[in-house]
Amino acid sequence: MTPMIFDHPLIQHKISLLRNKNTGSKEFRELVGEVSMLMCYEATRDLPLKEVEIETPVALAKTKVIAGRKLAFVPILRAGIGMLDGVLSMVPAAKVGHIGLYRDESNGSTTHEYYCKLPSDINEREVFVLDPMLATGGSSCDAIAQIKKRGAKHIKFIGLVAAPQGLKALHEAHPDVDIYVGALDEKLNENGYIVPGLGDAGDRIFGTK
Ligand code: PRP
Ligand code: URA
């Protein structure tokens, strides 16, 4: 599937607030949660339904419920954690895995996994990998490769802001993964930051700078 840029007005408005350097950590965290909730709503639009019969207080009704694979959310540590509450508010019964990677500062592109704990039935689930930033794509490409290695077969990626390079890298490395982002920015700068972007998502969510 061609990567999807969600252009819902609420998503665009909230991402603009996230971009503002004067938005403090508390508001930033809340906004990341709200945008993630809206993106999850859009990204689950194609979940299959099945018809069931239930008894309302008035009559028997033929109605629909979600069918097929159950969901799992896997935030990429650390900034992906900021998206978790928002997506869980949409799908509270989903299971949650975690994957942690850090980038090798000496060469900027190699990533090292330092943590991975996934639901034991990950191979049977529809997996949504969460990371607010898709910059070079190194973190998400490697995280998804590790998640696949542990058995996941059906994966979608939800990000808030992407650079063209990251979107291309992720799509080329994992053409089977549906990619949803809230904004496609202009470029990366020499430090690998998205321009105009929103800065370091982890630092802004957790107030570490
Ligand atoms: C950020 C972000 C992504 C990664 C994106 O994490 O949350 O995981 O950078 O960059 P890439 O596409 O070039 O790999 P970072 O490595 O800064 O760690 P953090 O979440 O702990 O802040
Ligand atoms: N990671 C971030 O948090 N922000 C960027 O712009 C790039 C990578």
mmCIF file of C-alpha atoms and ligand atoms in Angstrom:
data_model
loop_
_atom_site.group_PDB
_atom_site.id
_atom_site.type_symbol
_atom_site.label_atom_id
_atom_site.label_comp_id
_atom_site.label_asym_id
_atom_site.label_seq_id
_atom_site.Cartn_x
_atom_site.Cartn_y
_atom_site.Cartn_z
ATOM 1 C CA MET A 1 0.000 0.000 0.000
ATOM 2 C CA THR A 2 1.236 3.529 -0.775
ATOM 3 C CA PRO A 3 2.087 5.332 2.489
ATOM 4 C CA MET A 4 -0.895 7.351 3.718
ATOM 5 C CA ILE A 5 -0.623 10.918 4.970
ATOM 6 C CA PHE A 6 -3.652 11.654 7.132
ATOM 7 C CA ASP A 7 -4.843 15.159 6.418
ATOM 8 C CA HIS A 8 -7.792 15.299 8.792
ATOM 9 C CA PRO A 9 -8.108 18.908 10.021
ATOM 10 C CA LEU A 10 -7.887 17.886 13.702
ATOM 11 C CA ILE A 11 -4.668 15.957 13.061
ATOM 12 C CA GLN A 12 -3.140 18.861 11.117
ATOM 13 C CA HIS A 13 -4.160 21.378 13.780
ATOM 14 C CA LYS A 14 -2.727 19.358 16.651
ATOM 15 C CA ILE A 15 0.528 18.619 14.792
ATOM 16 C CA SER A 16 0.915 22.382 14.250
ATOM 17 C CA LEU A 17 0.643 22.868 18.022
ATOM 18 C CA LEU A 18 3.255 20.109 18.520
ATOM 19 C CA ARG A 19 5.643 21.902 16.164
ATOM 20 C CA ASN A 20 5.562 25.114 18.200
ATOM 21 C CA LYS A 21 8.746 25.300 20.275
ATOM 22 C CA ASN A 22 6.820 27.105 23.023
ATOM 23 C CA THR A 23 4.532 24.114 23.640
ATOM 24 C CA GLY A 24 5.603 22.709 27.013
ATOM 25 C CA SER A 25 5.972 19.038 27.974
ATOM 26 C CA LYS A 26 2.555 18.664 29.598
ATOM 27 C CA GLU A 27 0.681 20.016 26.586
ATOM 28 C CA PHE A 28 3.043 18.222 24.188
ATOM 29 C CA ARG A 29 2.346 14.866 25.863
ATOM 30 C CA GLU A 30 -1.400 15.475 25.785
ATOM 31 C CA LEU A 31 -1.294 16.433 22.106
ATOM 32 C CA VAL A 32 0.795 13.370 21.149
ATOM 33 C CA GLY A 33 -1.875 11.265 22.878
ATOM 34 C CA GLU A 34 -4.716 13.029 21.059
ATOM 35 C CA VAL A 35 -3.097 12.805 17.604
ATOM 36 C CA SER A 36 -2.263 9.129 18.214
ATOM 37 C CA MET A 37 -5.882 8.439 19.121
ATOM 38 C CA LEU A 38 -7.099 10.114 15.913
ATOM 39 C CA MET A 39 -4.519 8.290 13.805
ATOM 40 C CA CYS A 40 -5.449 4.962 15.352
ATOM 41 C CA TYR A 41 -9.098 5.675 14.497
ATOM 42 C CA GLU A 42 -8.121 6.245 10.844
ATOM 43 C CA ALA A 43 -5.622 3.355 10.647
ATOM 44 C CA THR A 44 -8.181 0.833 11.886
ATOM 45 C CA ARG A 45 -10.738 1.830 9.235
ATOM 46 C CA ASP A 46 -10.149 -1.389 7.256
ATOM 47 C CA LEU A 47 -10.509 -3.866 10.147
ATOM 48 C CA PRO A 48 -12.816 -6.670 9.023
ATOM 49 C CA LEU A 49 -16.301 -6.968 10.488
ATOM 50 C CA LYS A 50 -18.623 -9.911 10.930
ATOM 51 C CA GLU A 51 -22.357 -9.960 11.401
ATOM 52 C CA VAL A 52 -23.770 -11.099 14.735
ATOM 53 C CA GLU A 53 -27.262 -11.251 16.126
ATOM 54 C CA ILE A 54 -27.963 -9.557 19.458
ATOM 55 C CA GLU A 55 -31.078 -8.861 21.421
ATOM 56 C CA THR A 56 -31.735 -5.182 22.087
ATOM 57 C CA PRO A 57 -34.387 -4.227 24.691
ATOM 58 C CA VAL A 58 -36.741 -3.843 21.708
ATOM 59 C CA ALA A 59 -35.978 -6.554 19.138
ATOM 60 C CA LEU A 60 -33.408 -8.918 17.630
ATOM 61 C CA ALA A 61 -30.781 -7.020 15.675
ATOM 62 C CA LYS A 62 -28.359 -8.216 13.023
ATOM 63 C CA THR A 63 -25.339 -6.051 13.701
ATOM 64 C CA LYS A 64 -21.569 -5.957 13.246
ATOM 65 C CA VAL A 65 -18.527 -6.509 15.436
ATOM 66 C CA ILE A 66 -14.824 -6.592 14.641
ATOM 67 C CA ALA A 67 -13.707 -9.963 13.313
ATOM 68 C CA GLY A 68 -10.351 -11.484 12.529
ATOM 69 C CA ARG A 69 -7.013 -10.975 14.187
ATOM 70 C CA LYS A 70 -6.679 -9.287 17.543
ATOM 71 C CA LEU A 71 -4.437 -6.226 17.821
ATOM 72 C CA ALA A 72 -1.088 -5.514 19.431
ATOM 73 C CA PHE A 73 0.577 -2.123 19.827
ATOM 74 C CA VAL A 74 4.376 -1.955 19.887
ATOM 75 C CA PRO A 75 5.839 1.457 20.745
ATOM 76 C CA ILE A 76 9.487 2.023 19.833
ATOM 77 C CA LEU A 77 11.203 3.235 23.000
ATOM 78 C CA ARG A 78 11.274 5.791 24.111
ATOM 79 C CA ALA A 79 9.165 8.339 22.238
ATOM 80 C CA GLY A 80 6.671 5.728 20.998
ATOM 81 C CA ILE A 81 5.530 5.306 24.619
ATOM 82 C CA GLY A 82 3.962 8.769 24.316
ATOM 83 C CA MET A 83 1.528 7.386 21.726
ATOM 84 C CA LEU A 84 0.396 4.389 23.744
ATOM 85 C CA ASP A 85 -2.373 5.842 25.925
ATOM 86 C CA GLY A 86 -3.995 7.445 22.878
ATOM 87 C CA VAL A 87 -4.167 4.244 20.837
ATOM 88 C CA LEU A 88 -5.234 2.174 23.853
ATOM 89 C CA SER A 89 -8.126 4.564 24.424
ATOM 90 C CA MET A 90 -9.399 3.408 20.991
ATOM 91 C CA VAL A 91 -8.630 -0.324 21.446
ATOM 92 C CA PRO A 92 -8.411 -1.013 25.202
ATOM 93 C CA ALA A 93 -8.247 -4.798 24.784
ATOM 94 C CA ALA A 94 -5.105 -4.735 22.620
ATOM 95 C CA LYS A 95 -1.917 -6.299 23.958
ATOM 96 C CA VAL A 96 1.249 -4.230 24.194
ATOM 97 C CA GLY A 97 4.863 -5.065 23.317
ATOM 98 C CA HIS A 98 7.923 -2.859 23.635
ATOM 99 C CA ILE A 99 11.044 -2.550 21.536
ATOM 100 C CA GLY A 100 14.013 -0.334 22.334
ATOM 101 C CA LEU A 101 16.732 0.735 19.936
ATOM 102 C CA TYR A 102 19.428 3.340 20.105
ATOM 103 C CA ARG A 103 21.285 4.916 17.243
ATOM 104 C CA ASP A 104 25.055 4.627 17.050
ATOM 105 C CA GLU A 105 26.122 8.275 17.356
ATOM 106 C CA SER A 106 29.488 7.501 15.700
ATOM 107 C CA ASN A 107 27.979 6.621 12.351
ATOM 108 C CA GLY A 108 24.409 7.868 12.760
ATOM 109 C CA SER A 109 22.797 4.982 10.931
ATOM 110 C CA THR A 110 23.475 1.697 12.777
ATOM 111 C CA THR A 111 20.870 0.883 15.394
ATOM 112 C CA HIS A 112 21.280 -1.471 18.354
ATOM 113 C CA GLU A 113 18.379 -3.244 20.001
ATOM 114 C CA TYR A 114 18.542 -3.032 23.808
ATOM 115 C CA TYR A 115 15.086 -4.320 24.725
ATOM 116 C CA CYS A 116 12.324 -6.380 23.137
ATOM 117 C CA LYS A 117 9.327 -7.925 24.868
ATOM 118 C CA LEU A 118 6.354 -8.851 22.714
ATOM 119 C CA PRO A 119 3.064 -10.674 23.356
ATOM 120 C CA SER A 120 3.686 -14.430 23.013
ATOM 121 C CA ASP A 121 1.008 -14.708 20.288
ATOM 122 C CA ILE A 122 2.438 -11.839 18.214
ATOM 123 C CA ASN A 123 2.348 -14.051 15.086
ATOM 124 C CA GLU A 124 -1.467 -14.137 15.285
ATOM 125 C CA ARG A 125 -1.988 -10.416 15.849
ATOM 126 C CA GLU A 126 -2.374 -7.314 13.727
ATOM 127 C CA VAL A 127 0.638 -5.348 14.967
ATOM 128 C CA PHE A 128 0.735 -1.545 15.038
ATOM 129 C CA VAL A 129 4.281 -0.223 15.494
ATOM 130 C CA LEU A 130 4.286 3.265 17.010
ATOM 131 C CA ASP A 131 6.932 5.980 16.725
ATOM 132 C CA PRO A 132 6.221 9.701 16.435
ATOM 133 C CA MET A 133 9.239 10.375 14.202
ATOM 134 C CA LEU A 134 10.249 8.717 10.912
ATOM 135 C CA ALA A 135 13.486 10.530 10.101
ATOM 136 C CA THR A 136 16.130 8.401 8.300
ATOM 137 C CA GLY A 137 13.859 5.412 8.888
ATOM 138 C CA GLY A 138 16.708 3.478 10.529
ATOM 139 C CA SER A 139 14.913 2.919 13.847
ATOM 140 C CA SER A 140 11.569 1.866 12.408
ATOM 141 C CA CYS A 141 13.096 -0.337 9.656
ATOM 142 C CA ASP A 142 15.228 -2.195 12.204
ATOM 143 C CA ALA A 143 12.477 -2.382 14.832
ATOM 144 C CA ILE A 144 10.075 -3.888 12.307
ATOM 145 C CA ALA A 145 12.742 -6.364 11.122
ATOM 146 C CA GLN A 146 13.201 -7.521 14.748
ATOM 147 C CA ILE A 147 9.445 -7.774 15.310
ATOM 148 C CA LYS A 148 9.100 -9.848 12.115
ATOM 149 C CA LYS A 149 11.978 -12.078 13.257
ATOM 150 C CA ARG A 150 9.904 -12.887 16.346
ATOM 151 C CA GLY A 151 7.008 -14.045 14.223
ATOM 152 C CA ALA A 152 4.807 -11.026 13.426
ATOM 153 C CA LYS A 153 3.302 -11.267 9.954
ATOM 154 C CA HIS A 154 0.807 -8.419 9.748
ATOM 155 C CA ILE A 155 2.303 -5.042 10.611
ATOM 156 C CA LYS A 156 1.244 -1.414 10.239
ATOM 157 C CA PHE A 157 3.324 1.628 11.200
ATOM 158 C CA ILE A 158 1.830 4.787 12.720
ATOM 159 C CA GLY A 159 4.009 7.908 12.939
ATOM 160 C CA LEU A 160 3.249 11.575 13.473
ATOM 161 C CA VAL A 161 5.874 13.327 11.321
ATOM 162 C CA ALA A 162 7.992 11.835 8.516
ATOM 163 C CA ALA A 163 10.830 12.950 6.279
ATOM 164 C CA PRO A 164 10.742 11.836 2.626
ATOM 165 C CA GLN A 165 13.918 9.744 3.166
ATOM 166 C CA GLY A 166 12.400 7.852 6.103
ATOM 167 C CA LEU A 167 9.143 7.172 4.328
ATOM 168 C CA LYS A 168 11.012 5.837 1.268
ATOM 169 C CA ALA A 169 13.409 3.734 3.366
ATOM 170 C CA LEU A 170 10.606 2.137 5.379
ATOM 171 C CA HIS A 171 8.450 1.469 2.326
ATOM 172 C CA GLU A 172 11.388 -0.091 0.435
ATOM 173 C CA ALA A 173 12.599 -2.207 3.365
ATOM 174 C CA HIS A 174 9.117 -3.415 4.311
ATOM 175 C CA PRO A 175 6.732 -3.098 1.332
ATOM 176 C CA ASP A 176 4.247 -5.344 3.140
ATOM 177 C CA VAL A 177 3.861 -2.815 5.996
ATOM 178 C CA ASP A 178 1.084 -0.218 5.711
ATOM 179 C CA ILE A 179 2.470 3.185 6.716
ATOM 180 C CA TYR A 180 0.340 5.969 8.195
ATOM 181 C CA VAL A 181 1.788 9.377 9.071
ATOM 182 C CA GLY A 182 0.254 12.691 10.071
ATOM 183 C CA ALA A 183 2.616 14.959 8.129
ATOM 184 C CA LEU A 184 5.283 14.627 5.454
ATOM 185 C CA ASP A 185 7.958 17.269 5.963
ATOM 186 C CA GLU A 186 10.556 18.758 3.667
ATOM 187 C CA LYS A 187 13.874 17.087 4.544
ATOM 188 C CA LEU A 188 16.431 16.048 7.153
ATOM 189 C CA ASN A 189 19.115 18.375 8.430
ATOM 190 C CA GLU A 190 22.790 17.411 8.851
ATOM 191 C CA ASN A 191 22.039 16.006 12.337
ATOM 192 C CA GLY A 192 19.283 13.724 11.089
ATOM 193 C CA TYR A 193 16.476 15.920 12.441
ATOM 194 C CA ILE A 194 13.303 16.406 10.441
ATOM 195 C CA VAL A 195 12.921 19.934 8.998
ATOM 196 C CA PRO A 196 10.763 21.731 10.025
ATOM 197 C CA GLY A 197 9.719 18.779 12.245
ATOM 198 C CA LEU A 198 9.034 19.262 15.928
ATOM 199 C CA GLY A 199 12.459 18.677 17.476
ATOM 200 C CA ASP A 200 13.413 15.678 19.590
ATOM 201 C CA ALA A 201 10.123 13.952 20.315
ATOM 202 C CA GLY A 202 11.447 11.922 23.264
ATOM 203 C CA ASP A 203 12.962 14.949 24.973
ATOM 204 C CA ARG A 204 9.794 16.998 24.463
ATOM 205 C CA ILE A 205 7.479 14.214 25.723
ATOM 206 C CA PHE A 206 9.562 13.419 28.784
ATOM 207 C CA GLY A 207 11.010 16.885 29.426
ATOM 208 C CA THR A 208 14.596 15.646 29.358
ATOM 209 C CA LYS A 209 16.045 18.757 27.723
HETATM 210 C C1 PRP B 1 13.823 9.156 17.763
HETATM 211 C C2 PRP B 1 12.432 8.788 17.304
HETATM 212 C C3 PRP B 1 12.690 7.593 16.436
HETATM 213 C C4 PRP B 1 14.020 7.925 15.808
HETATM 214 C C5 PRP B 1 13.767 8.401 14.424
HETATM 215 O O1 PRP B 1 14.262 8.354 18.776
HETATM 216 O O2 PRP B 1 11.555 8.536 18.358
HETATM 217 O O3 PRP B 1 12.749 6.359 17.144
HETATM 218 O O4 PRP B 1 14.587 8.990 16.570
HETATM 219 O O5 PRP B 1 14.950 8.582 13.747
HETATM 220 P P1 PRP B 1 15.390 7.644 12.550
HETATM 221 O O6 PRP B 1 14.200 7.497 11.660
HETATM 222 O O7 PRP B 1 16.499 8.431 11.908
HETATM 223 O O8 PRP B 1 15.862 6.347 13.102
HETATM 224 P P2 PRP B 1 15.688 8.523 19.458
HETATM 225 O O9 PRP B 1 16.688 7.615 18.786
HETATM 226 O O10 PRP B 1 16.055 9.982 19.510
HETATM 227 O O11 PRP B 1 15.439 7.946 20.894
HETATM 228 P P3 PRP B 1 14.399 8.419 22.042
HETATM 229 O O12 PRP B 1 13.033 7.948 21.613
HETATM 230 O O13 PRP B 1 14.890 7.714 23.242
HETATM 231 O O14 PRP B 1 14.469 9.916 22.183
HETATM 232 N N1 URA B 2 14.166 11.969 16.163
HETATM 233 C C1 URA B 2 13.420 12.965 16.685
HETATM 234 O O1 URA B 2 12.953 12.881 17.823
HETATM 235 N N2 URA B 2 13.216 14.062 15.924
HETATM 236 C C2 URA B 2 13.693 14.177 14.694
HETATM 237 O O2 URA B 2 13.451 15.212 14.039
HETATM 238 C C3 URA B 2 14.464 13.120 14.171
HETATM 239 C C4 URA B 2 14.675 12.009 14.921
#
